[in-house]
Short mmCIF file of C-alpha atoms and ligand atoms in Angstrom, two decimals:
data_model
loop_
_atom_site.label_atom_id
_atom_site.label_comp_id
_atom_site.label_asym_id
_atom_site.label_seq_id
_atom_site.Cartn_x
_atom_site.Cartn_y
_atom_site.Cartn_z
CA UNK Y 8 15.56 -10.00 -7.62
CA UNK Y 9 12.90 -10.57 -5.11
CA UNK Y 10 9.38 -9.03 -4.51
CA UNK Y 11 8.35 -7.41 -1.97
CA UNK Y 12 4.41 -7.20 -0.63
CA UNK Y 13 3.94 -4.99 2.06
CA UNK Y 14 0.51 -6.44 3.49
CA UNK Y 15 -1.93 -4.27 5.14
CA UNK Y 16 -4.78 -4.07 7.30
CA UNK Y 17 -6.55 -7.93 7.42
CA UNK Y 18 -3.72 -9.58 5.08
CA UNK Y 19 -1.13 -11.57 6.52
CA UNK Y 20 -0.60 -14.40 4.98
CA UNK Y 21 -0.98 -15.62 1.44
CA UNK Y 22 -2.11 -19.49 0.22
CA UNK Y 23 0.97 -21.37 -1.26
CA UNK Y 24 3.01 -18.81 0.70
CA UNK Y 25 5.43 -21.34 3.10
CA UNK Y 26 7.71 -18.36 4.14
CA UNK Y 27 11.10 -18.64 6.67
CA UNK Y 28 10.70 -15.25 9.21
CA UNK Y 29 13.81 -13.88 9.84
CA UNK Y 30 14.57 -9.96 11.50
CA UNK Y 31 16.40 -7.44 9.13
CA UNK Y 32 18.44 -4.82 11.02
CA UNK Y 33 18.28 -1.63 9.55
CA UNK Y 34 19.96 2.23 10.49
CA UNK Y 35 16.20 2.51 11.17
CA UNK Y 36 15.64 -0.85 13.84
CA UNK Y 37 15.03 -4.32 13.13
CA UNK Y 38 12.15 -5.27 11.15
CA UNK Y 39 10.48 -8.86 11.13
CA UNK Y 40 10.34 -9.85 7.23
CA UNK Y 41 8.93 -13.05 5.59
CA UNK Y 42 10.76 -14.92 3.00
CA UNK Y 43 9.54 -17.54 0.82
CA UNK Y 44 8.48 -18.56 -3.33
CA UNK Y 45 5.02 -17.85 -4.61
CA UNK Y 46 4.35 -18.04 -8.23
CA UNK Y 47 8.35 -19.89 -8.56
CA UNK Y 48 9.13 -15.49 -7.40
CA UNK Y 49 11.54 -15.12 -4.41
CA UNK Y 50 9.10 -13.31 -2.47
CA UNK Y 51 10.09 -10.89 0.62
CA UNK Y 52 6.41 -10.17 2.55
CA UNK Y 53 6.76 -7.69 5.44
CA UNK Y 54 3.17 -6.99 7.66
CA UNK Y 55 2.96 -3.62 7.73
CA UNK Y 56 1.12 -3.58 11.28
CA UNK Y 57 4.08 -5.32 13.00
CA UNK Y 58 4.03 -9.20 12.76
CA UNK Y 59 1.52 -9.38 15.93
CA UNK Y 60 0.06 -6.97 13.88
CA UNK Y 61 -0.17 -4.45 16.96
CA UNK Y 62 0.94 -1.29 15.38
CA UNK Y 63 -1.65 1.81 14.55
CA UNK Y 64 -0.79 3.68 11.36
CA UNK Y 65 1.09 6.41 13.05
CA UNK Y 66 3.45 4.03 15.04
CA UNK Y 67 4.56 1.79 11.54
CA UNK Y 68 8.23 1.26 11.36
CA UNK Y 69 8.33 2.89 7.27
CA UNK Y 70 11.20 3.73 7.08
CA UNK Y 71 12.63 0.14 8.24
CA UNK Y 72 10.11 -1.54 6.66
CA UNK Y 73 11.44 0.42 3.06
CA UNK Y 74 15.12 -0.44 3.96
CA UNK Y 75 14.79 -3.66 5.05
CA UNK Y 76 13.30 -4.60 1.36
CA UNK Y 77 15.96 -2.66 -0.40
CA UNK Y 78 18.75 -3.93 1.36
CA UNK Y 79 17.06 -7.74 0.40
CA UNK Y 80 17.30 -6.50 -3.32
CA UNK Y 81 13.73 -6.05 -3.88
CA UNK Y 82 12.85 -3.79 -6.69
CA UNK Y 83 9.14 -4.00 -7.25
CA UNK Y 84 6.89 -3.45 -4.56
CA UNK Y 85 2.68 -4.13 -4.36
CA UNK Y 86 1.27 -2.70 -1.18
CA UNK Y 87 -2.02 -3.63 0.35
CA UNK Y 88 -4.16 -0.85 1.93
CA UNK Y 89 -7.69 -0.65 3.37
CA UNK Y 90 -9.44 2.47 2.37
CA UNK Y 91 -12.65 3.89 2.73
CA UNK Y 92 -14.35 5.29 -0.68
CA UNK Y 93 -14.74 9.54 -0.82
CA UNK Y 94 -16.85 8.65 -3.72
CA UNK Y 95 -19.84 6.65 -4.18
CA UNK Y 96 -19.25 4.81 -7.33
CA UNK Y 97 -16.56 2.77 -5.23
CA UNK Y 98 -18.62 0.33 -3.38
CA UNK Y 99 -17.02 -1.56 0.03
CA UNK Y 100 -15.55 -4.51 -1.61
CA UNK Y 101 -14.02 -2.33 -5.14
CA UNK Y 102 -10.40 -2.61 -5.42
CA UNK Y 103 -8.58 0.62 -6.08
CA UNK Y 104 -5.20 1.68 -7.77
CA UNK Y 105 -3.87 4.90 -6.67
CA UNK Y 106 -1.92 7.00 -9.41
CA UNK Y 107 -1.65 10.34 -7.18
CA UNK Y 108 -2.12 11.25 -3.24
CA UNK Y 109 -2.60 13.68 -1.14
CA UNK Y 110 -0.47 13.94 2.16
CA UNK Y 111 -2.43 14.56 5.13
CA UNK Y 112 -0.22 13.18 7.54
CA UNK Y 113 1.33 15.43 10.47
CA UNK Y 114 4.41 13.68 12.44
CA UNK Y 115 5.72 10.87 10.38
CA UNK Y 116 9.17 10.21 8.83
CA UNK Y 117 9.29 12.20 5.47
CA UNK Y 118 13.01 10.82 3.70
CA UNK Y 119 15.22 7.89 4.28
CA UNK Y 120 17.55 10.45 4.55
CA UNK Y 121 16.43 12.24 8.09
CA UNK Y 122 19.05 11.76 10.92
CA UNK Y 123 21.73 11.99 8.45
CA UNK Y 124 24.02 14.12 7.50
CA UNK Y 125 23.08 13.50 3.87
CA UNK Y 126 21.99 15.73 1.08
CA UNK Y 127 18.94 16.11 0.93
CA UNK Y 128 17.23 14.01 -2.11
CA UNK Y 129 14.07 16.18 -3.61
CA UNK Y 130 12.82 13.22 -5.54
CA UNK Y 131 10.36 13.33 -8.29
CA UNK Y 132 6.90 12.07 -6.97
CA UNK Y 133 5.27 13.11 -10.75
CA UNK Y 134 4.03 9.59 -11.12
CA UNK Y 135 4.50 8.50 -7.63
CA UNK Y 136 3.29 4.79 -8.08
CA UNK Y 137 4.98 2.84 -10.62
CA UNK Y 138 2.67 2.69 -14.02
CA UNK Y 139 3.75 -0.85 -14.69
CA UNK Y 140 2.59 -2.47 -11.75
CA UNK Y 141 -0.26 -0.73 -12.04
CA UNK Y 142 -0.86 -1.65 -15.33
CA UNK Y 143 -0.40 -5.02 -14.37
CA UNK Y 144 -2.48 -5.16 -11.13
CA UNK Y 145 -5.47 -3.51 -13.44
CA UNK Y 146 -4.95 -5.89 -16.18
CA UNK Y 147 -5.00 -9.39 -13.73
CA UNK Y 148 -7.57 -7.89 -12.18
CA UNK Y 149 -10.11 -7.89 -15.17
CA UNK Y 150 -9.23 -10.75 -16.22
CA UNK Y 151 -10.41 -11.78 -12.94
CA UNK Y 152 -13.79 -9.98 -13.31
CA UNK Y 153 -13.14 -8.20 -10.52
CA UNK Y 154 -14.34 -4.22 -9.50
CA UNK Y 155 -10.99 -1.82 -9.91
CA UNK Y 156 -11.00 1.92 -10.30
CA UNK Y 157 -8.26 3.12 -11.29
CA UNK Y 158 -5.92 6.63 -11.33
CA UNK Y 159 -7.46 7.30 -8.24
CA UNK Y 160 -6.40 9.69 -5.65
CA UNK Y 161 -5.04 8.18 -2.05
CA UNK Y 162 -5.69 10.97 0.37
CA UNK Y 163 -3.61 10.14 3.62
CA UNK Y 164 -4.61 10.95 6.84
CA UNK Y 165 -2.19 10.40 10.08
CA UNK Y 166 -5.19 8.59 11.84
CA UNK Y 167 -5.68 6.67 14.20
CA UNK Y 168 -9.14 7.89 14.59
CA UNK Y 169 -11.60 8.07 11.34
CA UNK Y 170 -12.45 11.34 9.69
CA UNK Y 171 -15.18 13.71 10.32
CA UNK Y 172 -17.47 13.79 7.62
CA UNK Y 173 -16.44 17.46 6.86
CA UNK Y 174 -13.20 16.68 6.97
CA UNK Y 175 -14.18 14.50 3.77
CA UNK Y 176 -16.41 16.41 2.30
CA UNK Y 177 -12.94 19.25 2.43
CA UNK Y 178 -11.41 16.06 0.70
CA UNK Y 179 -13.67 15.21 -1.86
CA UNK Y 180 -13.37 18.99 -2.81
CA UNK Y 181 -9.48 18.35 -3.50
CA UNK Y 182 -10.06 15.92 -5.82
CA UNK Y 183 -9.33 13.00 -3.13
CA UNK Y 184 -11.14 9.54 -4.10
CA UNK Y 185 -10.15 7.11 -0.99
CA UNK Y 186 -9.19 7.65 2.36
CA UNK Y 187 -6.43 5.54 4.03
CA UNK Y 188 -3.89 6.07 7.04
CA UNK Y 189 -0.90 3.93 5.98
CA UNK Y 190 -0.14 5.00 2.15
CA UNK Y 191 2.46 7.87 2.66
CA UNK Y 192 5.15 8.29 3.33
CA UNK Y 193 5.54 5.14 2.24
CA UNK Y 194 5.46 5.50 -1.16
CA UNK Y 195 7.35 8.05 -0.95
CA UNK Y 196 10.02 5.70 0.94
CA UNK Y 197 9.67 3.52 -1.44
CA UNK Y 198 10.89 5.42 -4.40
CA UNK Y 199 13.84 7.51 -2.42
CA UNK Y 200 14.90 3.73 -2.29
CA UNK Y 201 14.61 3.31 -6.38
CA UNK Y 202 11.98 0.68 -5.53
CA UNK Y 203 8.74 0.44 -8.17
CA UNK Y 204 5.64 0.51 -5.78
CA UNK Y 205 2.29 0.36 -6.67
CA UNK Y 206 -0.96 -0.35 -4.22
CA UNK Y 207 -3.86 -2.65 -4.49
CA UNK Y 208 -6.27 -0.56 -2.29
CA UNK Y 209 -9.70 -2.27 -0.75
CA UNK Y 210 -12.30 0.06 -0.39
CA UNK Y 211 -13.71 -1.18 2.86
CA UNK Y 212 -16.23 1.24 3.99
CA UNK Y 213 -17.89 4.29 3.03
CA UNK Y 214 -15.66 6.96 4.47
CA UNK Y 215 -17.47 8.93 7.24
CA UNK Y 216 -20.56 10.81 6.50
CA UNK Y 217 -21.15 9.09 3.46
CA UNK Y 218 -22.50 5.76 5.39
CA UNK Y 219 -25.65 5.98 7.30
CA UNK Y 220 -23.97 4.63 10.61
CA UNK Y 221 -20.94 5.67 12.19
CA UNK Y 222 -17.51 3.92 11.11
CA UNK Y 223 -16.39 1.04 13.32
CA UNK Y 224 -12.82 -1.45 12.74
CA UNK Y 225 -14.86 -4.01 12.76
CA UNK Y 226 -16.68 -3.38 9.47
CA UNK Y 227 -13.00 -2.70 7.84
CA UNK Y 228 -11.32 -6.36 9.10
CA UNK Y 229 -15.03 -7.84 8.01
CA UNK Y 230 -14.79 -6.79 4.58
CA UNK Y 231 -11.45 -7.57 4.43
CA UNK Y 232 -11.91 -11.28 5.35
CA UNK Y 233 -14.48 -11.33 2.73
CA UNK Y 234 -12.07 -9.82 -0.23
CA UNK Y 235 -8.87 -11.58 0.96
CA UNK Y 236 -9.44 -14.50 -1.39
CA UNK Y 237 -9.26 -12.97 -4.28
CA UNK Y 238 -6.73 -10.26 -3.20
CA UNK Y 239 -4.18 -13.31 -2.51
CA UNK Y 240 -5.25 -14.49 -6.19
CA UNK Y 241 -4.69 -10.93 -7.94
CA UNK Y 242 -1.77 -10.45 -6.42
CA UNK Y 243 -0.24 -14.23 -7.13
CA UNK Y 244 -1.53 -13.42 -10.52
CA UNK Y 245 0.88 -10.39 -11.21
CA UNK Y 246 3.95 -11.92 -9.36
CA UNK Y 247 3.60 -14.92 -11.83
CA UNK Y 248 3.37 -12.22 -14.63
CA UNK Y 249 5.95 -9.80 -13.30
CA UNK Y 250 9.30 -8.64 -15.60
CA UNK Y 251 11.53 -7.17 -13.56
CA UNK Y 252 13.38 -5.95 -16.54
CA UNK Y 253 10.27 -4.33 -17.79
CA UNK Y 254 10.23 -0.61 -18.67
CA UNK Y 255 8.52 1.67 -16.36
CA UNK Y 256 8.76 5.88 -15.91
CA UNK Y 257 9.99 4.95 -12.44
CA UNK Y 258 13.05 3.73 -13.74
CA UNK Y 259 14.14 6.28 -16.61
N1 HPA I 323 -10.69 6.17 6.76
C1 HPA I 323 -9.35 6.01 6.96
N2 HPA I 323 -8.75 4.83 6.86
C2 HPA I 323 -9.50 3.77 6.52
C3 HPA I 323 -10.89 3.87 6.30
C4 HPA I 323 -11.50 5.15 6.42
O1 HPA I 323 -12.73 5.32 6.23
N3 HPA I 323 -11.33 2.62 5.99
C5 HPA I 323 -10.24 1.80 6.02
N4 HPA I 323 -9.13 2.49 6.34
#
């Protein structure tokens, strides 16, 4: 039963990581995916972005992406995802684990099942990120000594542009703690395909109005390159320690 990682913004490629590319057709297009062992784990690692690593969050295959790792037989999912922090207690360089978002988003994909002439699944999205990865991801991570908030709320916006600092202020009000553009729907995806998911979120900026200087891309792939080290190492960490038989609320 392989894993999946679905890498994110400045995280492409993993240390020890020797994967074979090959292109997964799907009823939602061909998507490039990685395969290869880490941690003696049949890995699966698909770059979100596209593997030239073109595509803006609104133009992300996630629906292919999602199908292309269940029809490999993945069943636990870690995500990577750049955010920027709503709060100030999460400095640029914190890791995050979401346990709730908010949907922002306007014209993406909502179910596996659009297109089809399928019933239409209302899934439960009570605990929408599976509570034993991120158990595990918070656990490998302090062992590590490294910054992680957790049970933090993911507030997803469709992007490309950043927000307006009202528009976060209006989130901060709603409870959100990070801002991203690439979270939902695939989570969502990710458990209409019985996957466990879970996200390792970098806060890499300040979200807007919170920072004295206006937000640039630069400062997100910057801060990435700086965390990346020990993102690869967390996340090597909890393949090595990950049961796929173990019990989690996603699965009852
Ligand atoms: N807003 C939205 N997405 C992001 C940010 C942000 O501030 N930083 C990294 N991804």
């Amino acid at each position: 039963m392989p894993v999946g990682i679905i890498g994110g913004t400045g995280f492409s490629e993993i240390p020890g990581f020797e994967p074979e590319r090959e292109e997964v057709a799907t009823g939602f297009g061909a998507v490039p995916v990685f395969r290869g062992e880490l941690a003696s784990k049949e890995v699966l690692f698909v770059p979100r972005h596209g593997a030239d690593r073109r595509l803006a969050p609104h133009q992300i295959p996630y629906q292919a992406n999602i199908a292309a790792l269940h029809s490999l037989g993945c069943t636990h999912l870690l995500a990577t995802n750049a955010v920027g922090a709503i709060r100030e207690d999460i400095e640029p360089g914190h890791l995050v684990v979401p346990d709730q978002f908010l949907d922002f988003t306007t014209r993406r994909p909502l179910s596996l099942a659009e297109g089809f002439d399928e019933e239409i699944p209302h899934i439960d999205v009570t605990n929408p990120y599976c509570d034993y990865l991120r158990r595990l991801i918070a656990e490998q991570a302090w062992a590590m000594g490294l910054v992680i908030h957790q049970d933090m709320v993911y507030v997803c916006t469709e992007g490309p542009r950043f927000e307006t600092p009202a528009e976060i202020r209006m989130f901060a009000q709603l409870g959100g703690d990070v801002v991203g553009m690439t979270g939902v729907p695939e989570v969502v995806l990710a458990r209409e395909a019985g996957i466990c998911y879970a996200s390792v979120c970098v806060a890499t900026n300040y979200a807007a109005g919170l920072a004295p200087e206006p937000l640039t891309a630069g400062e997100v792939y910057e801060l990435m390159d700086k965390v990346r080290p020990s993102l690869c190492e967390l996340l090597t960490e909890v393949i090595t320690r990950l049961d796929p038989d173990a019990d989690c609320l996603c699965r009852r």
